[in-house]
Amino acid sequence: MRPSPTSARSHVAAFLEMASAERGAAKNTLDAYARDLEDYVAFLKARGTNPAGAGPDDVRAHMADLAERGFKPSSAARKLSAVRQLHKFLYADGYRTEDPTSALDGPKRGRPLPKSLAVSDLERLIAAAGDPGPEPTPMARMRAARLACLLELAYGAGLRVSELVGLPRSAARAGASAVAVKGKGDRERLVPLTPLAKQAMTDYLAALKDCGREAEGPWLFPAPSESGHLARQVFARELKSAAARAGLSPAKVSPHVLRHAFASHLVQNGADLRAVQQMLGHADIATTQIYTHVLDERARAMVRDLHPLGDG
């Protein structure tokens, strides 16, 4: 057995290092693990133990504590997943002789259907996003063209928000029919571009040039941020503002809802589920199968509307 790390902090640090180096976990994933495990370590410390000494009763007590603190089953399940992975790592690498989470059940949770938007709502949203106002400045025109471009790409290509804001400038090269996207685990995939998305990129780059912010830098959506590109939070904020202008509830509109709409509308119109899986970048077809709910709804509607006894 390997020597145990000297502190709870080093248990977590060793796990995060492994997740980054061996699994290629993204920064957002590592940050989420760190937050969830910090909470777990603090709970164990209050009980006089740490991850190297925790038993099944300690893990159960942690889950009960989360429930008492009002965490939803989905959030508690995510936190338990981080705890499980930490203990599997400590066991596999010889820091412990057993895994205290191996026989534990997770919190019961339903699988919510993905939220989406009607095509008519998306048309209103894109129109509102691309409107720079009655007397726009070059900067206002650029921001409107940028938001319209982001929307066309999010809905037209089904990109994750981190993939979207981090697109390289080369994504807008002339004549491109698809864009190469680096997704979770650094897996790369090709996503087709719609004519509307290609035109939106052309219009946006022209507006960017008109306000004197053309050319240099690697990003399609440059910004004065630490990363050098537009922050996810800025896109989400501008999207909700456009939703309000379009007469839609801002609470029902988010970058992820656009990705769900992309997949739901494709499946509803007969797209092959494997093709949708590849475009979304899902590693497992089971993740994509949630979008078959639109087929279930359509089947129910057909029975209701077309079957002779449908009104019965």
CSV table of C-alpha atoms in Angstrom, one decimal:
chain,number,residue,atom,x,y,z
A,1,MET,CA,0.0,0.0,0.0
A,2,ARG,CA,1.3,3.5,-0.9
A,3,PRO,CA,2.0,5.9,1.9
A,4,SER,CA,-1.1,8.0,2.7
A,5,PRO,CA,-1.1,11.7,1.7
A,6,THR,CA,-0.3,13.9,4.7
A,7,SER,CA,-3.5,15.9,4.6
A,8,ALA,CA,-7.1,15.9,3.3
A,9,ARG,CA,-6.0,18.8,1.0
A,10,SER,CA,-3.4,16.5,-0.6
A,11,HIS,CA,-6.0,13.7,-1.1
A,12,VAL,CA,-8.0,16.1,-3.2
A,13,ALA,CA,-5.0,17.6,-4.9
A,14,ALA,CA,-3.8,14.2,-6.0
A,15,PHE,CA,-7.2,13.2,-7.3
A,16,LEU,CA,-7.5,16.5,-9.3
A,17,GLU,CA,-4.1,16.1,-10.7
A,18,MET,CA,-5.0,12.6,-11.9
A,19,ALA,CA,-8.3,13.8,-13.4
A,20,SER,CA,-6.5,16.5,-15.3
A,21,ALA,CA,-3.5,14.5,-16.5
A,22,GLU,CA,-5.0,11.0,-17.1
A,23,ARG,CA,-8.7,11.8,-18.0
A,24,GLY,CA,-8.1,15.2,-19.6
A,25,ALA,CA,-10.9,16.7,-17.5
A,26,ALA,CA,-11.8,20.3,-18.5
A,27,LYS,CA,-11.1,23.2,-16.2
A,28,ASN,CA,-14.9,23.6,-15.4
A,29,THR,CA,-15.1,20.0,-14.4
A,30,LEU,CA,-12.0,20.3,-12.2
A,31,ASP,CA,-13.4,23.4,-10.6
A,32,ALA,CA,-16.7,21.6,-9.9
A,33,TYR,CA,-14.9,18.6,-8.4
A,34,ALA,CA,-12.8,20.9,-6.2
A,35,ARG,CA,-15.9,22.7,-4.8
A,36,ASP,CA,-17.8,19.5,-4.1
A,37,LEU,CA,-14.8,17.8,-2.5
A,38,GLU,CA,-14.0,20.9,-0.4
A,39,ASP,CA,-17.5,20.7,1.1
A,40,TYR,CA,-17.0,16.9,1.7
A,41,VAL,CA,-13.6,17.4,3.4
A,42,ALA,CA,-14.9,20.2,5.6
A,43,PHE,CA,-17.8,17.9,6.7
A,44,LEU,CA,-15.4,15.1,7.5
A,45,LYS,CA,-13.1,17.4,9.4
A,46,ALA,CA,-16.0,18.4,11.7
A,47,ARG,CA,-16.5,14.6,12.4
A,48,GLY,CA,-12.8,14.2,13.2
A,49,THR,CA,-11.7,12.3,10.1
A,50,ASN,CA,-10.6,12.8,6.5
A,51,PRO,CA,-10.9,10.9,3.1
A,52,ALA,CA,-8.2,8.4,4.1
A,53,GLY,CA,-10.2,7.3,7.2
A,54,ALA,CA,-13.8,7.9,6.3
A,55,GLY,CA,-16.2,5.0,6.3
A,56,PRO,CA,-19.6,4.3,4.7
A,57,ASP,CA,-21.4,5.9,7.7
A,58,ASP,CA,-19.4,9.1,7.2
A,59,VAL,CA,-20.4,9.3,3.5
A,60,ARG,CA,-24.1,8.6,4.4
A,61,ALA,CA,-24.0,11.3,7.0
A,62,HIS,CA,-22.6,13.7,4.4
A,63,MET,CA,-25.5,12.9,2.1
A,64,ALA,CA,-28.0,13.4,4.9
A,65,ASP,CA,-26.4,16.7,5.7
A,66,LEU,CA,-26.8,17.8,2.1
A,67,ALA,CA,-30.5,16.9,2.2
A,68,GLU,CA,-30.9,18.9,5.4
A,69,ARG,CA,-29.2,21.9,3.9
A,70,GLY,CA,-31.8,21.8,1.1
A,71,PHE,CA,-29.7,20.5,-1.9
A,72,LYS,CA,-31.9,19.1,-4.7
A,73,PRO,CA,-31.4,15.4,-5.4
A,74,SER,CA,-29.7,16.2,-8.7
A,75,SER,CA,-27.2,18.4,-6.9
A,76,ALA,CA,-26.6,15.9,-4.1
A,77,ALA,CA,-26.1,13.2,-6.8
A,78,ARG,CA,-23.5,15.3,-8.5
A,79,LYS,CA,-21.7,15.8,-5.2
A,80,LEU,CA,-21.9,12.1,-4.4
A,81,SER,CA,-20.3,11.4,-7.8
A,82,ALA,CA,-17.3,13.5,-6.9
A,83,VAL,CA,-17.0,11.8,-3.6
A,84,ARG,CA,-17.2,8.3,-5.2
A,85,GLN,CA,-14.6,9.2,-7.7
A,86,LEU,CA,-12.2,10.5,-5.0
A,87,HIS,CA,-12.6,7.3,-3.0
A,88,LYS,CA,-12.2,5.1,-6.1
A,89,PHE,CA,-9.0,6.9,-6.9
A,90,LEU,CA,-7.6,6.6,-3.3
A,91,TYR,CA,-8.4,2.8,-3.4
A,92,ALA,CA,-7.1,2.2,-6.9
A,93,ASP,CA,-3.8,4.0,-6.2
A,94,GLY,CA,-3.3,2.2,-2.9
A,95,TYR,CA,-3.9,5.1,-0.5
A,96,ARG,CA,-6.7,3.0,1.0
A,97,THR,CA,-7.5,-0.7,1.3
A,98,GLU,CA,-11.2,-0.3,0.6
A,99,ASP,CA,-13.7,2.0,-1.0
A,100,PRO,CA,-16.4,3.2,1.5
A,101,THR,CA,-18.7,4.3,-1.3
A,102,SER,CA,-18.9,1.0,-3.2
A,103,ALA,CA,-22.1,-0.2,-1.5
A,104,LEU,CA,-23.9,3.1,-1.3
A,105,ASP,CA,-27.0,4.1,-3.3
A,106,GLY,CA,-27.3,7.6,-4.7
A,107,PRO,CA,-30.2,9.9,-4.0
A,108,LYS,CA,-33.3,9.2,-6.0
A,109,ARG,CA,-33.8,11.6,-8.8
A,110,GLY,CA,-36.0,11.8,-11.9
A,111,ARG,CA,-34.5,12.4,-15.3
A,112,PRO,CA,-35.9,15.8,-16.3
A,113,LEU,CA,-36.7,16.4,-19.9
A,114,PRO,CA,-34.5,19.0,-21.6
A,115,LYS,CA,-36.0,22.5,-21.9
A,116,SER,CA,-36.4,23.8,-25.4
A,117,LEU,CA,-38.0,26.6,-27.4
A,118,ALA,CA,-40.4,26.6,-30.3
A,119,VAL,CA,-39.1,27.6,-33.7
A,120,SER,CA,-41.3,30.7,-33.7
A,121,ASP,CA,-39.8,31.8,-30.3
A,122,LEU,CA,-36.2,31.3,-31.7
A,123,GLU,CA,-37.0,33.4,-34.8
A,124,ARG,CA,-38.2,36.2,-32.5
A,125,LEU,CA,-35.2,35.8,-30.3
A,126,ILE,CA,-32.7,36.0,-33.2
A,127,ALA,CA,-34.5,39.0,-34.7
A,128,ALA,CA,-34.4,40.8,-31.3
A,129,ALA,CA,-30.7,39.9,-30.9
A,130,GLY,CA,-29.7,41.3,-34.3
A,131,ASP,CA,-31.5,44.6,-33.8
A,132,PRO,CA,-29.0,47.3,-32.9
A,133,GLY,CA,-31.6,50.0,-32.1
A,134,PRO,CA,-32.9,53.1,-33.9
A,135,GLU,CA,-29.6,55.1,-34.1
A,136,PRO,CA,-26.8,52.6,-33.5
A,137,THR,CA,-23.2,53.3,-33.1
A,138,PRO,CA,-20.6,51.0,-34.8
A,139,MET,CA,-20.0,49.4,-31.5
A,140,ALA,CA,-23.8,48.8,-31.0
A,141,ARG,CA,-24.0,47.3,-34.5
A,142,MET,CA,-21.0,45.0,-33.7
A,143,ARG,CA,-22.6,43.8,-30.5
A,144,ALA,CA,-25.9,43.1,-32.1
A,145,ALA,CA,-24.2,41.2,-35.0
A,146,ARG,CA,-22.1,39.3,-32.5
A,147,LEU,CA,-25.1,38.2,-30.5
A,148,ALA,CA,-27.0,37.2,-33.6
A,149,CYS,CA,-23.9,35.2,-34.7
A,150,LEU,CA,-23.7,33.5,-31.4
A,151,LEU,CA,-27.4,32.6,-31.5
A,152,GLU,CA,-27.1,31.2,-35.1
A,153,LEU,CA,-24.2,29.1,-34.1
A,154,ALA,CA,-25.6,27.9,-30.8
A,155,TYR,CA,-28.9,26.9,-32.4
A,156,GLY,CA,-27.6,26.0,-35.8
A,157,ALA,CA,-24.7,23.8,-34.6
A,158,GLY,CA,-25.7,22.8,-31.1
A,159,LEU,CA,-22.5,23.9,-29.5
A,160,ARG,CA,-21.8,23.9,-25.7
A,161,VAL,CA,-21.4,27.5,-24.5
A,162,SER,CA,-17.7,26.9,-23.7
A,163,GLU,CA,-17.2,25.6,-27.2
A,164,LEU,CA,-19.1,28.5,-28.7
A,165,VAL,CA,-17.3,31.4,-27.0
A,166,GLY,CA,-13.9,29.7,-27.5
A,167,LEU,CA,-14.3,29.2,-31.3
A,168,PRO,CA,-11.1,30.1,-33.2
A,169,ARG,CA,-11.2,32.8,-35.9
A,170,SER,CA,-10.5,30.2,-38.5
A,171,ALA,CA,-14.0,28.9,-37.9
A,172,ALA,CA,-15.2,31.8,-40.1
A,173,ARG,CA,-12.9,31.1,-43.0
A,174,ALA,CA,-14.5,31.6,-46.4
A,175,GLY,CA,-16.2,28.6,-48.0
A,176,ALA,CA,-16.2,26.5,-44.7
A,177,SER,CA,-19.1,24.1,-44.6
A,178,ALA,CA,-18.3,22.8,-41.1
A,179,VAL,CA,-16.4,23.8,-38.0
A,180,ALA,CA,-14.0,21.7,-36.0
A,181,VAL,CA,-14.9,21.8,-32.3
A,182,LYS,CA,-12.9,20.6,-29.4
A,183,GLY,CA,-15.3,19.3,-26.8
A,184,LYS,CA,-15.1,17.5,-23.5
A,185,GLY,CA,-12.0,15.4,-22.9
A,186,ASP,CA,-10.4,17.3,-25.8
A,187,ARG,CA,-12.4,15.2,-28.3
A,188,GLU,CA,-12.6,16.9,-31.6
A,189,ARG,CA,-15.6,16.7,-33.9
A,190,LEU,CA,-16.8,18.3,-37.1
A,191,VAL,CA,-20.2,20.2,-36.9
A,192,PRO,CA,-21.9,21.3,-40.2
A,193,LEU,CA,-22.6,25.0,-40.5
A,194,THR,CA,-26.0,26.2,-41.7
A,195,PRO,CA,-26.2,28.9,-44.4
A,196,LEU,CA,-27.7,31.3,-41.9
A,197,ALA,CA,-24.8,30.7,-39.4
A,198,LYS,CA,-22.2,31.3,-42.2
A,199,GLN,CA,-23.9,34.5,-43.2
A,200,ALA,CA,-24.1,35.6,-39.5
A,201,MET,CA,-20.4,35.1,-39.2
A,202,THR,CA,-19.7,37.2,-42.3
A,203,ASP,CA,-22.0,40.0,-41.0
A,204,TYR,CA,-20.4,39.9,-37.6
A,205,LEU,CA,-16.8,40.1,-38.9
A,206,ALA,CA,-17.8,43.0,-41.1
A,207,ALA,CA,-19.3,44.8,-38.1
A,208,LEU,CA,-16.2,44.0,-36.1
A,209,LYS,CA,-14.0,45.6,-38.7
A,210,ASP,CA,-16.2,48.7,-38.9
A,211,CYS,CA,-15.7,49.4,-35.2
A,212,GLY,CA,-12.0,49.1,-35.5
A,213,ARG,CA,-11.6,45.7,-33.8
A,214,GLU,CA,-10.6,43.6,-36.7
A,215,ALA,CA,-8.2,40.9,-37.3
A,216,GLU,CA,-5.5,40.1,-34.7
A,217,GLY,CA,-5.8,37.3,-32.2
A,218,PRO,CA,-6.9,33.7,-32.4
A,219,TRP,CA,-10.5,34.0,-31.3
A,220,LEU,CA,-13.7,34.5,-33.3
A,221,PHE,CA,-15.2,36.4,-30.4
A,222,PRO,CA,-12.3,38.4,-28.9
A,223,ALA,CA,-12.8,40.3,-25.6
A,224,PRO,CA,-10.6,42.0,-23.0
A,225,SER,CA,-10.9,39.0,-20.6
A,226,GLU,CA,-8.4,36.7,-19.0
A,227,SER,CA,-9.0,34.1,-21.7
A,228,GLY,CA,-8.9,36.6,-24.5
A,229,HIS,CA,-12.4,35.7,-25.7
A,230,LEU,CA,-15.9,36.5,-24.8
A,231,ALA,CA,-16.9,35.2,-21.3
A,232,ARG,CA,-19.8,32.7,-21.1
A,233,GLN,CA,-21.5,34.9,-18.5
A,234,VAL,CA,-21.5,37.9,-21.0
A,235,PHE,CA,-23.2,35.8,-23.6
A,236,ALA,CA,-25.8,34.5,-21.1
A,237,ARG,CA,-26.5,38.0,-19.9
A,238,GLU,CA,-26.9,39.4,-23.4
A,239,LEU,CA,-29.1,36.4,-24.4
A,240,LYS,CA,-31.5,37.1,-21.5
A,241,SER,CA,-31.7,40.7,-22.5
A,242,ALA,CA,-32.6,39.8,-26.0
A,243,ALA,CA,-35.2,37.4,-24.7
A,244,ALA,CA,-36.9,40.2,-22.8
A,245,ARG,CA,-36.9,42.4,-25.9
A,246,ALA,CA,-38.5,39.5,-27.9
A,247,GLY,CA,-41.3,39.2,-25.3
A,248,LEU,CA,-40.0,35.8,-24.0
A,249,SER,CA,-39.3,34.9,-20.4
A,250,PRO,CA,-35.6,35.4,-19.7
A,251,ALA,CA,-35.8,32.6,-17.1
A,252,LYS,CA,-36.6,30.2,-19.9
A,253,VAL,CA,-33.8,31.2,-22.2
A,254,SER,CA,-30.1,30.2,-21.8
A,255,PRO,CA,-27.2,29.0,-24.0
A,256,HIS,CA,-27.9,25.4,-23.0
A,257,VAL,CA,-31.6,25.7,-24.0
A,258,LEU,CA,-30.4,26.7,-27.5
A,259,ARG,CA,-28.4,23.5,-27.6
A,260,HIS,CA,-31.4,21.5,-26.4
A,261,ALA,CA,-33.5,23.2,-29.1
A,262,PHE,CA,-31.0,22.2,-31.8
A,263,ALA,CA,-31.2,18.5,-30.8
A,264,SER,CA,-34.9,18.4,-30.1
A,265,HIS,CA,-35.9,20.0,-33.5
A,266,LEU,CA,-33.5,17.7,-35.4
A,267,VAL,CA,-34.9,14.6,-33.8
A,268,GLN,CA,-38.5,15.8,-34.2
A,269,ASN,CA,-37.9,16.3,-37.9
A,270,GLY,CA,-36.5,12.8,-38.4
A,271,ALA,CA,-32.8,13.1,-37.9
A,272,ASP,CA,-30.9,9.9,-37.1
A,273,LEU,CA,-30.1,9.7,-33.4
A,274,ARG,CA,-26.5,8.6,-34.1
A,275,ALA,CA,-25.9,11.7,-36.3
A,276,VAL,CA,-27.3,14.0,-33.5
A,277,GLN,CA,-25.0,12.2,-31.0
A,278,GLN,CA,-22.0,13.0,-33.1
A,279,MET,CA,-23.0,16.6,-33.7
A,280,LEU,CA,-23.6,17.1,-30.0
A,281,GLY,CA,-20.3,15.4,-29.0
A,282,HIS,CA,-21.9,12.9,-26.7
A,283,ALA,CA,-19.6,10.0,-25.8
A,284,ASP,CA,-22.6,7.7,-25.1
A,285,ILE,CA,-25.7,7.4,-27.2
A,286,ALA,CA,-27.7,7.0,-24.0
A,287,THR,CA,-27.1,10.7,-23.3
A,288,THR,CA,-28.6,11.6,-26.6
A,289,GLN,CA,-31.7,9.3,-26.2
A,290,ILE,CA,-33.3,11.8,-23.9
A,291,TYR,CA,-34.2,13.7,-27.0
A,292,THR,CA,-36.5,10.9,-28.1
A,293,HIS,CA,-39.1,12.5,-25.8
A,294,VAL,CA,-40.2,14.6,-28.8
A,295,LEU,CA,-40.9,11.4,-30.7
A,296,ASP,CA,-43.0,10.1,-27.8
A,297,GLU,CA,-45.0,13.4,-27.7
A,298,ARG,CA,-45.5,13.3,-31.5
A,299,ALA,CA,-46.7,9.7,-31.3
A,300,ARG,CA,-49.2,10.6,-28.5
A,301,ALA,CA,-50.5,13.5,-30.6
A,302,MET,CA,-50.9,11.2,-33.7
A,303,VAL,CA,-53.0,8.7,-31.7
A,304,ARG,CA,-55.1,11.5,-30.2
A,305,ASP,CA,-55.7,13.3,-33.5
A,306,LEU,CA,-55.8,10.4,-36.0
A,307,HIS,CA,-57.0,7.3,-34.3
A,308,PRO,CA,-60.8,6.7,-34.6
A,309,LEU,CA,-61.1,6.3,-30.8
A,310,GLY,CA,-58.6,9.0,-30.0
A,311,ASP,CA,-61.2,11.3,-28.5
A,312,GLY,CA,-62.5,8.5,-26.2
